[in-house]
Amino acid sequence: MARIVRIAGAQLGPIQKADTRAATLERLIALLRQSHARGAELVVFPELALTTFFPRWTIDDERELDSYFEREIPGPDTQALFDEARRLKLGFYLGYAELAREAGTLRRYNSAVLVGREGRILGKYRKVHLPGHTAPQPGMRYQQLEKRYFEYGNLGFPVWRAFGGIVGMAICNDRRWVETFRVMGMKGVELVLIGYNSAAYDPNRAEDREGAELRTFHSRLAAQAGAYQNATWVVAIAKAGVEDGAGLIGGSCIVDPQGRIVAEAKTLADEVIYADCDLDACAHGKEKMFNFAAHRRPEHYRIICERAGAWVPEGKESW
Amino acid sequence: MARIVRIAGAQLGPIQKADTRAATLERLIALLRQSHARGAELVVFPELALTTFFPRWTIDDERELDSYFEREIPGPDTQALFDEARRLKLGFYLGYAELAREAGTLRRYNSAVLVGREGRILGKYRKVHLPGHTAPQPGMRYQQLEKRYFEYGNLGFPVWRAFGGIVGMAICNDRRWVETFRVMGMKGVELVLIGYNSAAYDPNRAEDREGAELRTFHSRLAAQAGAYQNATWVVAIAKAGVEDGAGLIGGSCIVDPQGRIVAEAKTLADEVIYADCDLDACAHGKEKMFNFAAHRRPEHYRIICERAGAWVPEGKESW
């Protein structure tokens, strides 16, 4: 019996700072209903799907910062979404800012949860590859302060048995790092869910060397290569459009285990894309070209795990 | 001062079993001269550029097998190529079958050498990711016996200071494995040279689920992702066309550090493609998006190096 999951990728248009939480939640619920009407079993929302991408601002007031975070999930601002999804028997992936109490300390993470069709939280992922800076860059109107507002994810890259297969999660910048996909590939992953907020251009510079087209190409390339090279489905879903004056790429897509895009968003607004994802289609790559046990040679990979930074010794001819 | 290297990718059309070594060498020398006339400094030839892709045959006679291998490089069958390259002050990458005597034992490798503009061998690489089988598959006219005829490469993935930058090598199937590029990326690589012979279809089956178009897409995807995600130039050069009844994809390409194809072969025959590769263009990615020291989190990558095969525990809900 084929394991086919109808997946909806619910791209969001921008969420402005001035938008109310209630208005945003209504948009998410509308996308849920739309997905359900098309027969989806699983809806993928973007990273930080409940608020604007606030790491672009320098926020010194702790209370203001906390207003972007969820103390519990579901919580007062998200319960209606969880309730509606359970009513519709729709699973979902939701990216959000998590304020966690761990060993008596408050910690902030850029997180995502995977919710099953019965409304149960099946798993949580905390973003490992935080981009940006720990301190505001002087003179810049727009910042990228993820390294300031979030801790590095401390849960690794787990996978879960869910939706009839093996499911993993990643968030935004994680998808550019081959290790993200490979770690989950090593765990037999068949479906990787990813939400993102990716700049369409540098909002601080009128002349940007990398425009939206190149950045959208990079986003697709990372998803397609991750899918092909690990023989897995990949669902990569954007928050898109101009948010508080800063542009975000769209390009939300669903990629099959051969690396082919089978569904792609056409707009920079709220838009749902769909695909019937046959999880059995992963077996071909996993058994043949990417049969890890038969072909990988980890004795030659050690430097990947031994250090973070590149190693370029002075004065050597070869290394 | 910009570090611009004019690189020629010398795709080869098929080399039939019946072709003489002398005729093949003449083709390589013709491509050298063509590259020199266009001002190239470095020419990249394919994998196993001196012979047909012999691992498609079951060869039990050791002497017949040895006839595909070089006992020394340069040797009687390749000296003219080395001489002409030195005369033209042209560096090159050449893939060949290597018969090496190591600790008194004869060993066979699928190898490539990097030769400098003064004719000196700067480095050697031996293919790590051997595809195929160790024994002939019964009833199949065409085999893939690389695992039978070659030892796994025992030199790792070295890089060399050459052509004004940091240069690495890989061979064919290596390029599909993210670890190949990443290990060299960890060593600051700026230019990865790759020769390949990749099947255009399964020659044993009239109906093949993966045709030449999809396989060429995969070849490009691997090169483009490897380039972008490690901020390096990639030159990937095919032996192409129908060789002894089995089809090989073309799609030879030169990829910039943003993952964009800047030159691509149009035929399945002997054809040279060119690009002026600015090695300084790697710095942007290495310092920003792919600043490994700033952004990699190797504490979460351990499984990549700890084992070869995937780990899918029975009866667990999450791992």
XYZ file of C-alpha atoms in Angstrom:
638
model
C 0.000 0.000 0.000
C 1.441 3.327 -1.032
C 2.024 5.796 1.794
C 0.641 8.974 0.242
C 0.269 12.084 2.383
C -1.505 15.090 0.938
C 0.538 18.013 2.208
C -0.400 21.683 2.149
C 2.312 24.330 2.313
C 0.719 27.454 3.773
C 2.899 30.350 2.703
C 2.183 33.561 4.581
C 2.392 37.055 3.222
C 4.004 39.615 5.517
C 2.917 40.093 9.122
C 3.431 43.727 9.997
C 4.486 44.870 13.446
C 1.165 46.693 13.701
C -0.937 43.610 12.925
C -2.782 42.178 15.917
C -2.150 38.613 17.060
C -5.849 37.916 16.575
C -5.771 39.046 12.951
C -2.729 36.879 12.223
C -4.290 33.838 13.876
C -7.369 34.333 11.727
C -5.183 34.200 8.626
C -3.599 30.940 9.793
C -7.020 29.452 10.519
C -8.269 30.509 7.084
C -5.291 28.713 5.500
C -6.043 25.626 7.612
C -9.614 25.559 6.347
C -8.522 26.069 2.770
C -6.068 23.165 3.125
C -8.731 20.952 4.654
C -11.130 21.720 1.813
C -8.499 20.411 -0.579
C -8.096 17.219 1.409
C -4.762 17.918 3.072
C -3.670 15.898 6.109
C -0.718 18.068 7.108
C -0.211 21.840 6.818
C 3.219 23.446 6.976
C 3.389 27.050 8.190
C 6.506 29.259 8.077
C 9.116 30.081 10.707
C 7.926 32.650 13.284
C 4.463 32.339 11.810
C 2.696 34.310 14.546
C 4.570 37.610 14.361
C 6.698 39.860 12.227
C 10.348 38.788 11.871
C 11.281 40.797 14.968
C 15.056 39.990 14.955
C 15.357 42.748 12.367
C 14.838 45.244 15.207
C 17.001 46.195 18.163
C 14.743 45.548 21.124
C 16.157 46.437 24.529
C 12.918 46.309 26.486
C 12.535 42.743 27.789
C 8.759 43.059 27.982
C 8.562 44.188 24.391
C 10.788 41.271 23.371
C 8.665 38.822 25.346
C 5.561 39.978 23.500
C 6.862 38.127 20.435
C 7.343 34.864 22.365
C 4.995 32.061 23.405
C 5.256 30.945 27.032
C 3.246 27.835 26.266
C 2.056 26.085 23.154
C -0.830 25.910 22.741
C -1.359 29.088 24.748
C -3.871 31.892 24.876
C -2.779 33.277 21.494
C -2.680 29.949 19.647
C -5.416 27.793 21.231
C -7.941 28.616 18.513
C -5.553 27.324 15.827
C -4.958 24.070 17.689
C -8.686 23.642 18.271
C -9.603 24.193 14.647
C -6.868 21.855 13.414
C -8.098 19.114 15.742
C -11.659 19.647 14.620
C -10.552 19.300 10.994
C -8.213 16.381 11.829
C -5.351 18.307 10.293
C -1.780 17.911 11.463
C 0.529 20.901 11.224
C 4.054 22.322 11.565
C 4.164 25.744 13.183
C 7.198 27.984 13.661
C 7.135 30.314 16.667
C 9.347 32.061 19.195
C 9.558 29.918 22.317
C 10.087 31.229 25.831
C 10.994 28.164 27.845
C 11.774 27.713 31.516
C 14.663 25.242 31.731
C 16.237 24.356 35.072
C 14.796 27.531 36.548
C 16.125 29.795 33.794
C 14.141 31.514 31.069
C 15.497 30.645 27.640
C 14.424 31.763 24.209
C 14.458 29.549 21.133
C 13.415 29.811 17.513
C 11.215 26.711 17.507
C 8.715 24.653 15.589
C 6.216 22.044 16.731
C 4.791 19.113 14.829
C 1.154 18.501 15.746
C -0.627 15.263 14.876
C -4.062 14.895 13.339
C -5.547 14.227 16.777
C -4.202 17.522 18.116
C -1.300 16.061 20.100
C 2.119 17.727 19.928
C 4.291 14.977 18.459
C 7.583 16.799 18.628
C 9.488 20.021 18.944
C 12.516 21.328 17.093
C 14.713 24.268 18.092
C 16.703 26.017 15.366
C 20.357 25.002 15.449
C 21.802 27.263 12.743
C 21.051 30.768 13.970
C 22.280 33.352 11.484
C 22.975 36.995 12.158
C 24.728 38.746 15.001
C 24.798 38.850 18.786
C 24.997 42.653 18.829
C 23.368 45.358 16.726
C 25.452 46.495 13.764
C 26.095 50.209 14.208
C 24.410 52.592 11.808
C 22.159 49.937 10.309
C 18.423 50.533 10.196
C 17.688 46.828 9.817
C 19.434 44.220 11.935
C 19.668 40.426 11.964
C 19.782 39.651 15.691
C 18.821 36.001 15.908
C 22.069 35.210 17.704
C 21.089 37.846 20.296
C 17.487 36.890 20.941
C 17.727 33.110 20.692
C 19.803 30.335 22.198
C 21.182 27.723 19.840
C 18.771 24.800 19.579
C 19.659 22.099 22.108
C 17.570 19.228 20.782
C 19.675 18.216 17.776
C 17.795 17.066 14.692
C 15.294 14.473 15.892
C 12.957 12.579 13.610
C 9.524 11.226 14.487
C 7.306 8.433 13.271
C 4.321 10.415 12.055
C 1.953 10.638 9.096
C 2.889 7.112 8.105
C 6.590 7.839 7.714
C 9.704 9.326 9.284
C 9.414 13.094 9.658
C 12.002 15.719 10.580
C 11.956 19.484 11.013
C 14.316 22.358 10.331
C 13.987 26.122 10.356
C 15.096 28.639 7.744
C 18.888 28.969 7.689
C 19.198 25.310 8.755
C 18.273 24.335 5.195
C 21.444 25.899 3.747
C 23.627 23.574 5.835
C 24.151 20.137 4.377
C 24.600 18.715 7.853
C 20.963 19.470 8.714
C 19.640 17.223 5.985
C 22.385 14.646 6.377
C 21.831 14.120 10.100
C 18.155 13.484 9.414
C 19.064 11.437 6.342
C 21.201 9.253 8.594
C 18.017 8.642 10.586
C 16.087 7.519 7.528
C 14.021 10.680 7.160
C 11.334 10.644 4.456
C 9.782 14.079 4.936
C 11.551 17.249 6.099
C 9.372 20.216 7.045
C 10.941 23.676 6.960
C 9.573 27.150 7.568
C 11.588 30.228 6.687
C 11.825 34.037 6.644
C 14.622 34.872 4.176
C 15.625 38.362 3.127
C 14.885 39.216 -0.510
C 17.643 41.844 -0.473
C 19.770 43.752 2.005
C 17.297 46.369 3.274
C 20.150 48.648 4.369
C 21.592 49.032 0.885
C 19.870 50.332 -2.201
C 22.370 48.446 -4.379
C 22.409 44.844 -3.307
C 24.658 42.326 -4.987
C 22.219 39.510 -4.332
C 18.672 40.304 -5.377
C 15.481 38.376 -4.767
C 15.937 36.195 -7.817
C 19.341 34.868 -6.750
C 18.221 34.432 -3.162
C 15.127 32.502 -4.243
C 17.344 30.309 -6.425
C 19.543 29.594 -3.390
C 16.524 28.696 -1.299
C 15.296 26.249 -3.933
C 18.777 24.844 -4.542
C 19.230 24.007 -0.863
C 15.832 22.308 -0.667
C 16.318 20.390 -3.911
C 19.820 19.179 -3.100
C 18.805 18.227 0.439
C 15.914 16.196 -0.961
C 17.868 14.439 -3.701
C 20.989 13.714 -1.685
C 19.031 12.193 1.185
C 16.185 10.701 -0.865
C 13.504 12.529 1.103
C 10.552 14.792 0.490
C 11.172 18.405 1.496
C 8.494 20.994 2.175
C 9.960 24.507 2.465
C 7.488 27.276 3.258
C 8.117 31.023 3.393
C 6.830 34.082 5.072
C 7.039 36.356 2.049
C 6.629 39.920 0.864
C 7.540 43.295 2.326
C 7.330 43.166 6.099
C 7.844 46.401 7.981
C 9.842 47.766 5.044
C 12.109 44.719 4.581
C 11.544 42.286 1.725
C 11.256 38.532 2.182
C 11.513 36.016 -0.656
C 8.689 33.617 -1.394
C 9.479 30.536 -3.437
C 7.727 28.117 -1.092
C 8.020 24.680 -2.616
C 7.453 20.975 -2.204
C 10.322 18.847 -3.506
C 10.232 15.142 -4.285
C 12.997 12.653 -3.342
C 14.553 13.111 -6.791
C 15.037 16.821 -6.059
C 12.267 17.942 -8.416
C 9.937 20.768 -7.423
C 6.406 19.403 -7.642
C 4.562 22.452 -6.261
C 5.642 26.057 -5.905
C 4.046 29.300 -4.684
C 3.432 31.927 -7.336
C 2.855 34.936 -5.079
C 4.389 36.730 -2.105
C 1.091 36.550 -0.204
C -0.945 34.038 1.798
C -1.067 31.092 -0.600
C -1.411 27.346 -0.166
C 0.448 24.859 -2.352
C -0.329 21.153 -2.402
C 1.276 17.852 -3.241
C 0.423 14.203 -2.792
C 3.678 12.985 -1.320
C 4.285 9.264 -1.745
C 6.678 8.412 1.065
C 7.450 5.087 -0.619
C 9.135 7.075 -3.394
C 12.060 7.603 -0.994
C 13.022 3.948 -1.089
C 14.476 4.026 -4.586
C 17.197 6.557 -3.672
C 17.805 5.133 -0.203
C 18.349 1.645 -1.587
C 20.387 2.536 -4.643
C 22.292 5.750 -5.315
C 22.152 6.924 -1.695
C 22.456 3.592 0.022
C 24.511 5.027 2.864
C 25.677 1.709 4.312
C 27.008 0.582 0.938
C 28.660 3.779 -0.195
C 29.503 6.265 2.571
C 33.118 6.397 3.818
C 32.985 8.163 7.191
C 36.672 7.521 7.877
C 37.308 10.398 5.470
C 34.684 12.769 6.939
C 36.200 13.431 10.354
C 36.979 17.126 9.889
C 33.247 17.782 9.436
C 32.586 16.857 13.047
C 35.884 17.809 14.634
C 35.681 21.562 14.240
C 33.323 24.377 13.293
C 35.543 26.663 11.256
C 37.637 26.115 8.158
C 41.280 25.092 8.495
C 43.696 26.845 6.131
C 47.248 26.393 7.434
C 49.786 29.024 6.475
C 52.816 27.950 4.515
C 51.578 24.494 3.556
C 51.406 23.331 -0.041
C 48.752 20.702 0.642
C 46.534 19.691 3.569
C 44.530 42.062 -7.602
C 41.800 39.712 -8.688
C 42.773 36.049 -8.916
C 41.227 35.118 -12.236
C 41.967 31.709 -13.748
C 40.780 30.937 -17.242
C 39.621 27.356 -17.038
C 38.799 25.018 -19.900
C 36.553 22.041 -19.316
C 37.423 19.458 -21.947
C 34.429 17.172 -22.262
C 35.118 13.968 -24.162
C 32.751 12.135 -26.403
C 32.739 8.341 -26.031
C 35.932 6.265 -26.155
C 35.037 2.909 -27.638
C 36.726 -0.303 -26.540
C 38.071 -0.645 -30.076
C 39.688 2.812 -30.098
C 43.473 2.777 -29.859
C 45.272 4.514 -27.003
C 47.138 6.599 -29.558
C 43.912 7.854 -31.150
C 42.478 8.807 -27.753
C 45.649 10.623 -26.742
C 45.476 12.594 -29.956
C 41.978 13.726 -29.064
C 43.160 14.890 -25.640
C 46.063 16.749 -27.184
C 43.744 18.406 -29.707
C 41.567 19.606 -26.821
C 44.666 20.916 -25.030
C 45.646 22.942 -28.066
C 42.130 24.268 -28.508
C 42.091 25.329 -24.847
C 45.467 27.005 -25.192
C 44.326 28.923 -28.251
C 41.516 30.365 -26.129
C 43.959 31.430 -23.419
C 43.174 28.775 -20.808
C 45.617 28.108 -17.971
C 44.034 24.918 -16.694
C 42.227 22.138 -18.565
C 39.934 19.666 -16.831
C 39.515 16.248 -18.456
C 36.972 13.594 -17.379
C 37.294 10.558 -15.141
C 39.017 7.581 -16.832
C 39.864 9.870 -19.729
C 42.217 7.438 -21.458
C 39.925 4.465 -22.002
C 36.350 3.326 -22.247
C 34.497 3.035 -18.945
C 35.659 -0.555 -18.537
C 33.890 -1.276 -15.187
C 30.803 -1.928 -17.275
C 32.378 -5.223 -18.350
C 33.121 -8.384 -16.422
C 36.854 -8.858 -16.967
C 38.367 -11.981 -15.485
C 41.679 -11.885 -17.332
C 44.125 -9.871 -15.199
C 46.184 -8.900 -18.214
C 43.150 -7.565 -19.995
C 42.186 -5.625 -16.887
C 45.698 -4.220 -16.549
C 45.569 -2.926 -20.094
C 43.158 -0.236 -18.878
C 45.505 0.872 -16.093
C 48.563 3.154 -15.978
C 51.581 1.792 -14.139
C 53.173 5.204 -14.079
C 52.014 8.706 -14.828
C 53.339 10.113 -17.053
C 54.057 6.805 -18.741
C 54.531 5.531 -22.260
C 50.875 6.082 -23.148
C 50.557 9.576 -21.654
C 53.976 11.184 -22.057
C 52.978 13.056 -25.210
C 50.076 14.716 -23.375
C 52.335 15.816 -20.527
C 54.937 17.084 -22.991
C 52.464 19.114 -24.996
C 50.862 20.605 -21.868
C 54.269 21.693 -20.575
C 55.125 23.186 -23.924
C 51.887 25.172 -23.868
C 52.275 26.014 -20.159
C 48.897 24.488 -19.499
C 47.994 22.874 -16.218
C 45.520 20.003 -16.241
C 43.398 17.541 -14.291
C 43.372 14.034 -15.735
C 41.330 11.063 -14.590
C 42.851 7.622 -15.160
C 42.976 4.091 -13.797
C 46.013 3.770 -11.528
C 47.959 0.585 -10.937
C 50.078 1.350 -7.885
C 52.619 -0.732 -6.042
C 52.084 -0.048 -2.335
C 54.118 -1.894 0.287
C 54.911 -4.552 -2.266
C 51.306 -5.103 -3.290
C 49.684 -4.100 -6.557
C 46.624 -1.942 -5.941
C 44.185 -0.387 -8.353
C 42.584 3.012 -7.888
C 40.286 5.288 -9.828
C 42.538 8.338 -9.713
C 43.145 11.846 -10.943
C 46.276 13.975 -11.032
C 46.622 17.733 -10.951
C 49.489 18.925 -13.121
C 50.917 22.445 -12.855
C 51.729 24.781 -15.707
C 55.390 23.794 -15.519
C 54.543 20.122 -16.012
C 55.005 19.042 -12.423
C 52.441 16.723 -10.799
C 51.108 18.837 -7.947
C 48.824 16.261 -6.446
C 46.917 13.046 -6.766
C 43.431 12.083 -5.704
C 41.962 8.591 -5.453
C 38.201 8.182 -5.682
C 36.636 7.612 -2.276
C 33.004 7.013 -3.235
C 33.120 3.984 -5.500
C 29.650 3.098 -6.752
C 28.525 -0.213 -8.156
C 29.146 -3.772 -7.056
C 31.964 -6.075 -6.019
C 30.574 -8.970 -8.064
C 28.895 -9.163 -11.464
C 25.097 -9.022 -11.332
C 23.799 -12.240 -12.892
C 22.031 -11.995 -16.210
C 23.025 -8.387 -16.822
C 24.735 -7.457 -20.035
C 26.152 -4.247 -18.559
C 27.750 -4.180 -15.121
C 28.962 -1.477 -12.737
C 32.034 -3.105 -11.165
C 33.982 -0.199 -9.722
C 33.886 -1.801 -6.277
C 35.477 -4.913 -7.860
C 38.240 -3.331 -9.894
C 39.253 -0.481 -7.569
C 40.264 -0.048 -3.957
C 38.618 2.773 -2.042
C 40.733 5.922 -2.242
C 43.141 6.111 0.692
C 44.265 9.725 0.410
C 41.180 11.476 1.788
C 40.225 14.776 0.167
C 43.400 16.850 0.083
C 43.565 20.399 -1.240
C 46.563 22.077 -2.840
C 47.803 25.616 -3.252
C 47.781 25.896 -7.026
C 46.716 28.269 -9.775
C 46.697 31.124 -7.280
C 44.147 29.533 -4.980
C 43.151 26.435 -3.031
C 42.271 23.548 -5.334
C 40.666 20.186 -4.625
C 39.713 17.185 -6.719
C 36.906 14.643 -6.764
C 35.787 11.966 -9.191
C 32.314 11.226 -10.546
C 30.102 9.724 -7.836
C 32.037 11.685 -5.174
C 30.136 14.775 -6.288
C 26.785 13.372 -5.173
C 28.011 13.104 -1.578
C 27.815 16.303 0.427
C 30.730 15.174 2.559
C 33.092 15.376 -0.442
C 32.507 19.074 -0.897
C 32.216 19.783 2.811
C 35.560 18.207 3.718
C 37.232 20.360 1.072
C 35.117 23.340 2.106
C 36.454 22.877 5.641
C 39.908 23.278 4.103
C 39.012 26.559 2.427
C 38.718 25.162 -1.091
C 38.102 27.693 -3.863
C 38.100 25.434 -6.910
C 36.930 21.818 -7.080
C 37.793 19.840 -10.217
C 35.674 16.811 -11.045
C 35.677 14.378 -13.937
C 32.842 11.923 -14.432
C 31.343 9.074 -16.470
C 27.655 8.892 -15.502
C 25.091 6.603 -17.037
C 22.411 8.330 -19.097
C 20.041 5.408 -18.503
C 20.128 1.840 -17.320
C 21.503 0.027 -20.377
C 20.019 -3.271 -19.209
C 16.431 -2.034 -19.278
C 14.533 -0.618 -22.194
C 12.181 1.121 -19.770
C 14.257 3.158 -17.361
C 12.606 5.207 -14.635
C 15.417 7.764 -14.696
C 16.272 9.020 -18.156
C 19.117 11.218 -19.320
C 17.285 14.437 -18.527
C 16.731 13.608 -14.871
C 20.253 12.234 -14.497
C 21.752 15.355 -16.033
C 19.656 17.458 -13.674
C 21.051 15.468 -10.736
C 24.588 15.974 -11.942
C 24.091 19.736 -12.193
C 22.231 19.895 -8.886
C 25.092 18.216 -7.035
C 27.674 20.542 -8.596
C 25.605 23.653 -8.007
C 24.755 22.855 -4.391
C 28.352 21.861 -3.639
C 29.551 25.180 -5.066
C 27.004 27.378 -3.297
C 27.122 25.655 0.071
C 30.909 25.779 0.242
C 31.394 29.059 -1.645
C 33.709 27.501 -4.218
C 34.038 27.227 -7.961
C 33.199 23.774 -9.312
C 34.265 22.413 -12.680
C 32.465 19.145 -13.507
C 33.443 17.512 -16.800
C 31.904 14.457 -18.469
C 32.823 11.690 -20.766
C 29.589 11.697 -22.772
C 27.651 9.900 -25.475
C 27.098 6.266 -26.321
C 30.157 4.227 -25.373
C 30.205 0.584 -26.349
C 26.403 0.592 -26.415
C 25.885 2.293 -23.041
C 24.843 5.951 -22.837
C 26.664 8.537 -20.742
C 25.235 11.944 -19.859
C 27.028 15.129 -20.840
C 26.103 18.313 -18.998
C 29.704 19.326 -18.298
C 29.570 22.651 -16.491
C 31.485 25.327 -14.668
C 29.674 26.649 -11.589
C 30.419 29.865 -9.708
C 30.514 30.169 -5.888
C 26.884 31.305 -5.912
C 25.890 27.991 -7.496
C 25.178 29.486 -10.918
C 26.212 27.644 -14.077
C 28.439 30.017 -16.051
C 29.417 27.615 -18.854
C 27.850 24.383 -20.029
C 28.501 21.840 -22.774
C 25.884 21.652 -25.506
C 26.872 18.341 -27.088
C 27.700 14.754 -26.151
C 30.999 14.931 -28.052
C 34.516 16.331 -27.595
C 33.776 19.941 -26.630
C 35.609 22.548 -24.607
C 33.785 25.014 -22.330
C 35.475 28.035 -20.791
C 35.116 30.395 -17.870
C 37.206 33.108 -16.282
C 36.990 32.016 -12.678
C 37.636 34.772 -10.158
C 38.794 32.931 -7.058
C 38.246 36.081 -4.994
C 34.524 35.646 -5.631
C 34.592 32.848 -3.034
C 35.293 35.261 -0.191
C 31.781 36.721 -0.081
C 30.154 33.402 0.773
C 32.975 32.205 3.017
C 32.827 35.381 5.105
C 29.074 35.787 5.309
C 26.409 33.154 4.702
C 28.855 30.237 4.900
C 31.178 31.560 7.555
C 31.734 28.141 9.063
C 33.380 29.328 12.284
C 30.471 31.648 13.023
C 27.597 29.391 12.124
C 28.397 25.659 12.075
C 27.357 23.579 15.126
C 29.398 20.363 14.904
C 28.154 19.143 18.289
C 24.966 18.208 16.438
C 26.677 16.537 13.461
C 28.236 13.526 15.173
C 26.160 10.823 13.508
C 27.605 11.905 10.129
C 31.062 10.715 11.158
C 30.151 7.945 13.571
C 28.663 5.502 11.122
C 28.219 4.791 7.419
C 24.654 3.521 7.242
C 21.352 4.998 8.318
C 19.999 4.285 11.787
C 16.281 3.521 11.965
C 15.530 1.851 15.306
C 12.504 -0.424 15.465
C 9.731 0.474 17.861
C 10.876 3.991 18.677
C 8.625 6.990 18.243
C 11.502 9.445 17.903
C 15.299 9.254 17.603
